[in-house]
């Protein structure tokens, strides 16, 4: 793996991981968990990942994905490779919402605890291709630095994490990257590539720019370029990950990348299948104030006795419950008394029956989420460089 410290244009000291550099300054417990402890459910196994059995490693990895393609391949990988490489790429495109911040930290900490190395592809060129931040590369790179600050402060364990700049890495290994991209493009029809447009937040019927046609071929190439064993992205990236597996079949490559796709967190308002950075009311952002969290959840869609399409139920079981290893509801005895849910099924059963009221569900969400986000708020308030970075990003106009 390429040493992060060799990237200088996009990767200043803020980006250095536990492999060397400045990251240790904010890790008081030495585990990369910030002010959060293992008791909160983050990094529980981080101290001794090699002590886990193959089956324990499999269970930990498999718990990350709503879907795994293929499970037998994942078992075989973990059986024969002690340090698999996982990858996710992110477009620096605006403030970070809670799914990308907290959800990703939970997933990364599970995978690194299972012995994996996690490579984050800081997709600055991709954001430019997709017209994020109006295509302004300097703004995109600033947003990238802000996003790493968020993950540092929320408690992502960086001991096995690398942040790699796409523009820097591609430029330094252009002779490897571009022939791969061209071969993928050559072997696929335009229609097949256009079907991947969902990965950019686009539809197949959209009037796509030429850059957006090229984008899926590049993202497919990233998987092989980074030597990733596991693609750990959201379900919305499934089509391009499948394209990579199809490419392996085409070139008769036996070992295909395993797809471990996490579920998407819906937007807070009715009918929103996913959150939108361009709609501040659709999501909770990582530095939202306590009052902003309370106001957004108060306004959120939460129909009584309905769990399907209910974002508050999703927030409870995808964010709060895995973080605290339970979801605690506090209420007077006459309203059922205090109760802690440890499984999604138990939570949904009470909500469907009416035993759990929407008001009590929302109140518990407000409390839990505000506890999770407080270290992030503190970091951006007390660290002058981080504060300046956030103030800058907040001024940027988010472009679709």
Short mmCIF file of C-alpha atoms in Angstrom, two decimals:
data_model
loop_
_atom_site.label_atom_id
_atom_site.label_comp_id
_atom_site.label_asym_id
_atom_site.label_seq_id
_atom_site.Cartn_x
_atom_site.Cartn_y
_atom_site.Cartn_z
CA UNK A 1 0.00 0.00 0.00
CA UNK A 2 1.19 3.46 -0.83
CA UNK A 3 2.28 5.44 2.24
CA UNK A 4 -0.15 8.25 2.90
CA UNK A 5 2.65 10.62 3.86
CA UNK A 6 3.88 10.64 0.27
CA UNK A 7 0.78 12.56 -0.80
CA UNK A 8 1.44 16.24 -0.33
CA UNK A 9 -0.94 18.22 -2.54
CA UNK A 10 -4.18 16.98 -0.97
CA UNK A 11 -2.75 15.22 2.03
CA UNK A 12 -1.37 17.68 4.60
CA UNK A 13 -0.75 16.72 8.21
CA UNK A 14 -4.48 16.51 8.93
CA UNK A 15 -4.69 13.43 6.73
CA UNK A 16 -1.92 11.41 8.33
CA UNK A 17 -3.08 8.13 9.76
CA UNK A 18 -1.84 6.07 12.64
CA UNK A 19 0.92 4.74 10.39
CA UNK A 20 2.74 7.97 11.12
CA UNK A 21 2.18 11.66 11.71
CA UNK A 22 -0.32 13.77 13.54
CA UNK A 23 -3.27 11.46 14.13
CA UNK A 24 -2.03 10.43 17.57
CA UNK A 25 -2.54 13.96 18.89
CA UNK A 26 -6.28 13.48 19.09
CA UNK A 27 -6.29 9.89 20.34
CA UNK A 28 -6.13 10.04 24.14
CA UNK A 29 -6.81 6.34 24.56
CA UNK A 30 -4.34 5.25 21.91
CA UNK A 31 -6.99 3.28 20.01
CA UNK A 32 -8.16 5.96 17.61
CA UNK A 33 -11.52 6.22 19.32
CA UNK A 34 -11.24 9.87 20.36
CA UNK A 35 -13.36 10.52 23.43
CA UNK A 36 -15.49 7.47 22.70
CA UNK A 37 -14.79 4.19 24.42
CA UNK A 38 -15.20 0.58 23.44
CA UNK A 39 -18.15 0.49 25.82
CA UNK A 40 -20.06 2.56 23.30
CA UNK A 41 -19.69 -0.15 20.72
CA UNK A 42 -16.83 1.30 18.66
CA UNK A 43 -13.66 -0.68 18.17
CA UNK A 44 -14.56 -3.34 20.72
CA UNK A 45 -12.20 -5.88 19.13
CA UNK A 46 -9.54 -3.43 17.95
CA UNK A 47 -6.93 -4.29 20.56
CA UNK A 48 -6.36 -7.86 19.34
CA UNK A 49 -7.90 -8.47 15.90
CA UNK A 50 -5.58 -11.40 15.17
CA UNK A 51 -7.02 -13.30 18.15
CA UNK A 52 -10.35 -13.71 16.38
CA UNK A 53 -11.16 -16.99 14.70
CA UNK A 54 -11.99 -17.12 11.00
CA UNK A 55 -15.67 -17.53 11.84
CA UNK A 56 -15.61 -14.57 14.25
CA UNK A 57 -13.92 -12.45 11.61
CA UNK A 58 -16.54 -13.52 9.10
CA UNK A 59 -19.43 -12.66 11.44
CA UNK A 60 -17.93 -9.23 12.14
CA UNK A 61 -17.40 -8.46 8.46
CA UNK A 62 -20.76 -9.86 7.38
CA UNK A 63 -22.60 -7.71 9.95
CA UNK A 64 -21.53 -4.64 7.97
CA UNK A 65 -23.48 -5.52 4.84
CA UNK A 66 -27.17 -5.69 4.06
CA UNK A 67 -25.98 -7.76 1.10
CA UNK A 68 -22.86 -9.80 0.45
CA UNK A 69 -21.78 -11.07 -2.96
CA UNK A 70 -20.69 -13.78 -2.33
CA UNK A 71 -20.69 -15.13 1.23
CA UNK A 72 -18.65 -18.23 0.40
CA UNK A 73 -16.01 -16.03 -1.22
CA UNK A 74 -15.85 -13.86 1.91
CA UNK A 75 -15.37 -16.92 4.11
CA UNK A 76 -12.62 -18.20 1.84
CA UNK A 77 -10.88 -14.83 1.75
CA UNK A 78 -10.83 -14.50 5.54
CA UNK A 79 -9.65 -18.08 5.91
CA UNK A 80 -6.63 -17.58 3.68
CA UNK A 81 -5.77 -13.88 4.01
CA UNK A 82 -5.07 -12.37 7.44
CA UNK A 83 -5.14 -8.76 6.22
CA UNK A 84 -7.67 -8.26 3.39
CA UNK A 85 -8.04 -4.85 1.77
CA UNK A 86 -11.40 -3.10 1.94
CA UNK A 87 -12.16 0.00 -0.04
CA UNK A 88 -14.68 2.81 -0.23
CA UNK A 89 -14.49 5.97 -2.27
CA UNK A 90 -16.13 9.25 -1.41
CA UNK A 91 -16.73 12.42 -3.34
CA UNK A 92 -15.91 15.45 -1.17
CA UNK A 93 -19.14 17.23 -2.00
CA UNK A 94 -20.30 19.13 1.08
CA UNK A 95 -20.98 18.70 4.76
CA UNK A 96 -21.05 15.15 6.05
CA UNK A 97 -24.36 13.62 7.09
CA UNK A 98 -24.74 11.12 9.89
CA UNK A 99 -24.87 8.01 7.70
CA UNK A 100 -21.52 8.81 6.13
CA UNK A 101 -20.04 9.94 9.44
CA UNK A 102 -21.32 7.60 12.13
CA UNK A 103 -22.42 4.72 9.91
CA UNK A 104 -19.07 4.59 8.13
CA UNK A 105 -17.13 4.79 11.39
CA UNK A 106 -19.07 1.82 12.75
CA UNK A 107 -18.42 -0.23 9.60
CA UNK A 108 -14.74 0.65 9.34
CA UNK A 109 -14.12 -0.18 12.99
CA UNK A 110 -15.74 -3.58 12.56
CA UNK A 111 -13.69 -4.39 9.47
CA UNK A 112 -10.37 -3.24 10.89
CA UNK A 113 -11.14 -5.17 14.09
CA UNK A 114 -11.47 -8.24 11.86
CA UNK A 115 -7.94 -7.62 10.57
CA UNK A 116 -8.78 -5.73 7.38
CA UNK A 117 -7.00 -2.67 6.07
CA UNK A 118 -9.45 -0.01 4.94
CA UNK A 119 -8.52 2.25 2.01
CA UNK A 120 -10.51 5.43 1.59
CA UNK A 121 -10.32 6.73 -1.97
CA UNK A 122 -10.60 10.50 -1.63
CA UNK A 123 -12.30 10.93 -4.99
CA UNK A 124 -11.51 14.56 -5.76
CA UNK A 125 -11.23 14.07 -9.51
CA UNK A 126 -14.47 12.11 -9.46
CA UNK A 127 -16.25 14.93 -7.65
CA UNK A 128 -14.97 17.29 -10.32
CA UNK A 129 -16.20 14.97 -13.08
CA UNK A 130 -19.60 14.90 -11.36
CA UNK A 131 -19.71 18.72 -11.07
CA UNK A 132 -19.62 18.78 -7.28
CA UNK A 133 -18.66 22.14 -5.77
CA UNK A 134 -19.25 23.55 -9.23
CA UNK A 135 -16.26 21.52 -10.47
CA UNK A 136 -13.83 23.61 -8.39
CA UNK A 137 -11.02 21.19 -7.48
CA UNK A 138 -9.57 23.36 -4.71
CA UNK A 139 -12.94 23.54 -2.98
CA UNK A 140 -13.39 19.80 -3.41
CA UNK A 141 -10.01 19.13 -1.79
CA UNK A 142 -10.86 21.44 1.11
CA UNK A 143 -14.07 19.48 1.68
CA UNK A 144 -12.00 16.28 1.64
CA UNK A 145 -9.85 17.55 4.50
CA UNK A 146 -12.96 18.53 6.46
CA UNK A 147 -14.43 15.04 6.04
CA UNK A 148 -11.33 13.37 7.46
CA UNK A 149 -11.54 15.72 10.46
CA UNK A 150 -15.10 14.53 11.06
CA UNK A 151 -14.09 10.86 11.05
CA UNK A 152 -11.18 11.57 13.36
CA UNK A 153 -13.39 13.30 15.89
CA UNK A 154 -16.31 10.84 15.86
CA UNK A 155 -14.12 7.92 16.81
CA UNK A 156 -13.04 6.05 13.71
CA UNK A 157 -10.10 3.81 14.58
CA UNK A 158 -7.40 4.79 12.09
CA UNK A 159 -4.87 2.10 12.99
CA UNK A 160 -5.56 0.22 9.75
CA UNK A 161 -6.99 3.08 7.68
CA UNK A 162 -5.42 4.88 4.71
CA UNK A 163 -6.75 7.99 2.99
CA UNK A 164 -5.52 8.13 -0.60
CA UNK A 165 -5.99 11.08 -2.94
CA UNK A 166 -7.33 9.93 -6.29
CA UNK A 167 -5.71 12.80 -8.22
CA UNK A 168 -2.32 12.28 -6.58
CA UNK A 169 -2.30 8.50 -6.83
CA UNK A 170 -3.54 8.39 -10.42
CA UNK A 171 -0.98 10.97 -11.50
CA UNK A 172 1.84 9.06 -9.82
CA UNK A 173 0.83 5.71 -11.37
CA UNK A 174 -0.79 6.85 -14.59
CA UNK A 175 0.85 4.08 -16.59
CA UNK A 176 -1.05 1.53 -14.49
CA UNK A 177 -4.36 3.35 -14.15
CA UNK A 178 -5.34 4.61 -17.59
CA UNK A 179 -4.71 1.37 -19.54
CA UNK A 180 -6.97 -0.36 -17.00
CA UNK A 181 -9.69 2.26 -17.42
CA UNK A 182 -9.48 2.01 -21.19
CA UNK A 183 -9.68 -1.77 -21.15
CA UNK A 184 -12.82 -1.65 -18.98
CA UNK A 185 -14.35 0.94 -21.29
CA UNK A 186 -13.44 -1.09 -24.38
CA UNK A 187 -15.09 -4.24 -23.04
CA UNK A 188 -18.43 -2.65 -22.07
CA UNK A 189 -21.24 -1.14 -24.08
CA UNK A 190 -22.40 2.43 -23.57
CA UNK A 191 -25.75 1.12 -22.35
CA UNK A 192 -24.06 -1.00 -19.66
CA UNK A 193 -22.04 1.97 -18.43
CA UNK A 194 -25.07 4.28 -18.39
CA UNK A 195 -26.88 1.76 -16.16
CA UNK A 196 -24.25 2.60 -13.54
CA UNK A 197 -25.28 6.28 -13.43
CA UNK A 198 -26.96 5.70 -10.05
CA UNK A 199 -23.50 5.65 -8.45
CA UNK A 200 -23.24 9.39 -9.17
CA UNK A 201 -26.70 10.21 -7.84
CA UNK A 202 -28.00 10.36 -11.42
CA UNK A 203 -30.68 8.55 -13.41
CA UNK A 204 -30.22 6.67 -16.66
CA UNK A 205 -32.59 9.14 -18.32
CA UNK A 206 -30.61 12.21 -17.20
CA UNK A 207 -28.76 14.31 -19.76
CA UNK A 208 -25.31 13.10 -18.71
CA UNK A 209 -22.12 14.98 -19.43
CA UNK A 210 -19.38 13.09 -21.25
CA UNK A 211 -17.37 13.11 -17.99
CA UNK A 212 -20.20 11.25 -16.28
CA UNK A 213 -20.11 8.54 -18.93
CA UNK A 214 -16.42 8.00 -18.19
CA UNK A 215 -16.91 8.05 -14.41
CA UNK A 216 -18.18 4.43 -13.98
CA UNK A 217 -15.24 3.04 -15.97
CA UNK A 218 -12.86 4.88 -13.66
CA UNK A 219 -14.66 3.76 -10.50
CA UNK A 220 -14.58 0.19 -11.71
CA UNK A 221 -10.85 0.52 -12.34
CA UNK A 222 -10.30 1.90 -8.83
CA UNK A 223 -11.15 -1.48 -7.32
CA UNK A 224 -8.29 -3.21 -9.13
CA UNK A 225 -5.95 -0.22 -8.93
CA UNK A 226 -6.24 -0.23 -5.11
CA UNK A 227 -5.97 -4.04 -5.00
CA UNK A 228 -9.22 -4.22 -3.04
CA UNK A 229 -10.48 -7.60 -1.89
CA UNK A 230 -13.76 -6.18 -0.55
CA UNK A 231 -15.85 -3.32 -1.93
CA UNK A 232 -17.53 -1.84 1.14
CA UNK A 233 -19.86 0.81 -0.26
CA UNK A 234 -23.57 1.55 -0.06
CA UNK A 235 -26.27 -0.30 -1.96
CA UNK A 236 -26.44 2.67 -4.34
CA UNK A 237 -22.97 1.69 -5.63
CA UNK A 238 -23.91 -1.92 -6.32
CA UNK A 239 -24.11 -1.65 -10.11
CA UNK A 240 -20.53 -0.55 -10.63
CA UNK A 241 -19.26 -3.15 -8.16
CA UNK A 242 -21.09 -5.78 -10.20
CA UNK A 243 -19.46 -4.32 -13.30
CA UNK A 244 -16.09 -5.08 -11.70
CA UNK A 245 -17.09 -8.70 -11.12
CA UNK A 246 -18.32 -8.96 -14.71
CA UNK A 247 -14.98 -7.57 -15.87
CA UNK A 248 -13.22 -10.36 -13.96
CA UNK A 249 -15.31 -12.91 -15.83
CA UNK A 250 -14.46 -11.20 -19.13
CA UNK A 251 -10.69 -11.27 -18.51
CA UNK A 252 -10.89 -14.75 -16.90
CA UNK A 253 -9.68 -13.53 -13.51
CA UNK A 254 -10.58 -16.13 -10.89
CA UNK A 255 -10.60 -13.97 -7.74
CA UNK A 256 -13.37 -11.40 -7.94
CA UNK A 257 -13.87 -8.47 -5.58
CA UNK A 258 -16.38 -9.28 -2.85
CA UNK A 259 -19.24 -6.82 -2.55
CA UNK A 260 -20.27 -5.94 1.00
CA UNK A 261 -22.99 -3.32 0.60
CA UNK A 262 -24.41 -1.45 3.58
CA UNK A 263 -28.05 -0.36 3.69
CA UNK A 264 -28.86 3.23 2.79
CA UNK A 265 -30.22 5.51 5.51
CA UNK A 266 -33.38 7.26 4.26
CA UNK A 267 -34.02 10.98 4.37
CA UNK A 268 -35.94 12.36 7.33
CA UNK A 269 -38.92 13.55 5.31
CA UNK A 270 -41.69 11.47 3.80
CA UNK A 271 -40.79 9.62 0.61
CA UNK A 272 -37.05 10.31 0.74
CA UNK A 273 -35.22 7.09 -0.02
CA UNK A 274 -31.86 8.64 0.81
CA UNK A 275 -30.51 11.79 2.41
CA UNK A 276 -29.51 14.79 0.35
CA UNK A 277 -26.71 17.22 1.14
CA UNK A 278 -28.53 19.86 -0.89
CA UNK A 279 -31.60 19.57 1.38
CA UNK A 280 -30.54 20.33 4.98
CA UNK A 281 -33.90 19.16 6.34
CA UNK A 282 -33.45 15.67 4.89
CA UNK A 283 -30.51 14.72 7.08
CA UNK A 284 -28.70 15.28 10.34
CA UNK A 285 -25.21 16.61 9.71
CA UNK A 286 -22.26 15.73 11.86
CA UNK A 287 -21.80 19.19 13.40
CA UNK A 288 -25.49 20.03 13.81
CA UNK A 289 -26.23 21.67 17.16
CA UNK A 290 -28.31 19.94 19.80
CA UNK A 291 -31.25 22.16 18.92
CA UNK A 292 -30.90 21.48 15.19
CA UNK A 293 -30.97 17.73 15.85
CA UNK A 294 -34.06 18.16 18.03
CA UNK A 295 -35.84 20.35 15.48
CA UNK A 296 -35.09 18.06 12.53
CA UNK A 297 -36.24 14.95 14.34
CA UNK A 298 -39.37 16.70 15.60
CA UNK A 299 -40.29 17.49 11.98
CA UNK A 300 -39.29 14.07 10.66
CA UNK A 301 -41.73 11.62 9.13
CA UNK A 302 -42.70 9.06 11.79
CA UNK A 303 -46.18 7.56 11.25
CA UNK A 304 -47.53 5.59 14.24
CA UNK A 305 -47.42 1.79 14.02
CA UNK A 306 -45.64 1.83 10.63
CA UNK A 307 -42.01 0.75 10.28
CA UNK A 308 -41.72 0.47 6.49
CA UNK A 309 -40.35 3.73 5.12
CA UNK A 310 -40.10 5.20 8.63
CA UNK A 311 -36.77 7.07 8.88
CA UNK A 312 -36.89 7.26 12.68
CA UNK A 313 -36.96 3.48 12.92
CA UNK A 314 -34.04 3.33 10.48
CA UNK A 315 -32.03 5.88 12.49
CA UNK A 316 -32.67 3.86 15.65
CA UNK A 317 -31.47 0.52 14.34
CA UNK A 318 -28.77 1.69 11.92
CA UNK A 319 -27.13 4.45 14.00
CA UNK A 320 -28.04 4.55 17.68
CA UNK A 321 -28.52 0.86 18.44
CA UNK A 322 -25.18 -0.36 16.99
CA UNK A 323 -23.32 2.56 18.59
CA UNK A 324 -24.57 1.94 22.13
CA UNK A 325 -25.29 -1.77 21.68
CA UNK A 326 -28.88 -0.92 22.51
CA UNK A 327 -31.59 1.72 22.07
CA UNK A 328 -32.83 3.17 25.35
CA UNK A 329 -36.24 4.79 25.71
CA UNK A 330 -36.98 6.82 28.83
CA UNK A 331 -40.61 7.49 29.75
CA UNK A 332 -42.93 7.61 32.78
CA UNK A 333 -44.20 4.34 34.23
CA UNK A 334 -47.76 5.14 33.12
CA UNK A 335 -46.49 5.25 29.53
CA UNK A 336 -44.66 1.94 29.76
CA UNK A 337 -41.57 2.88 31.75
CA UNK A 338 -37.96 2.81 30.64
CA UNK A 339 -36.91 0.13 28.18
CA UNK A 340 -33.75 -0.76 26.27
CA UNK A 341 -34.06 -2.54 22.93
CA UNK A 342 -31.18 -4.72 21.79
CA UNK A 343 -32.58 -6.04 18.52
CA UNK A 344 -34.26 -4.47 15.53
CA UNK A 345 -37.06 -7.04 15.70
CA UNK A 346 -37.90 -6.15 19.30
CA UNK A 347 -37.97 -2.44 18.51
CA UNK A 348 -40.16 -2.87 15.45
CA UNK A 349 -42.57 -5.21 17.24
CA UNK A 350 -43.23 -2.65 19.98
CA UNK A 351 -43.62 0.14 17.45
CA UNK A 352 -46.04 -1.85 15.29
CA UNK A 353 -48.16 -2.76 18.32
CA UNK A 354 -48.29 0.82 19.58
CA UNK A 355 -46.33 -0.02 22.74
CA UNK A 356 -43.69 2.46 21.55
CA UNK A 357 -45.08 5.90 20.74
CA UNK A 358 -43.53 8.10 17.98
CA UNK A 359 -42.92 10.86 20.55
CA UNK A 360 -40.94 8.54 22.81
CA UNK A 361 -39.02 7.14 19.82
CA UNK A 362 -38.04 10.63 18.69
CA UNK A 363 -37.03 11.73 22.19
CA UNK A 364 -34.73 8.70 22.51
CA UNK A 365 -33.23 9.44 19.10
CA UNK A 366 -32.54 13.05 20.03
CA UNK A 367 -30.74 12.02 23.20
CA UNK A 368 -28.69 9.24 21.63
CA UNK A 369 -27.66 11.16 18.52
CA UNK A 370 -26.66 14.24 20.49
CA UNK A 371 -24.39 12.13 22.68
CA UNK A 372 -22.75 10.62 19.60
CA UNK A 373 -22.24 13.98 17.89
CA UNK A 374 -20.97 15.95 20.88
CA UNK A 375 -17.25 15.07 20.41
CA UNK A 376 -17.52 16.22 16.79
CA UNK A 377 -19.03 19.55 17.85
CA UNK A 378 -16.33 19.95 20.48
CA UNK A 379 -13.58 19.24 17.94
CA UNK A 380 -14.82 21.84 15.46
CA UNK A 381 -15.36 24.34 18.26
CA UNK A 382 -12.08 23.93 20.11
CA UNK A 383 -9.59 23.12 17.34
CA UNK A 384 -8.90 26.39 15.48
CA UNK A 385 -7.82 24.70 12.25
CA UNK A 386 -10.85 22.43 12.20
CA UNK A 387 -13.13 25.37 13.00
CA UNK A 388 -11.72 27.37 10.11
CA UNK A 389 -12.15 24.40 7.81
CA UNK A 390 -15.80 23.95 8.76
CA UNK A 391 -16.53 27.67 8.41
CA UNK A 392 -15.05 27.54 4.91
CA UNK A 393 -17.03 24.46 3.86
CA UNK A 394 -20.29 25.94 5.17
CA UNK A 395 -19.85 28.87 2.77
CA UNK A 396 -19.61 26.62 -0.27
CA UNK A 397 -22.68 26.16 -2.42
CA UNK A 398 -23.58 22.49 -2.78
CA UNK A 399 -24.13 21.63 -6.43
CA UNK A 400 -25.81 18.50 -7.70
#
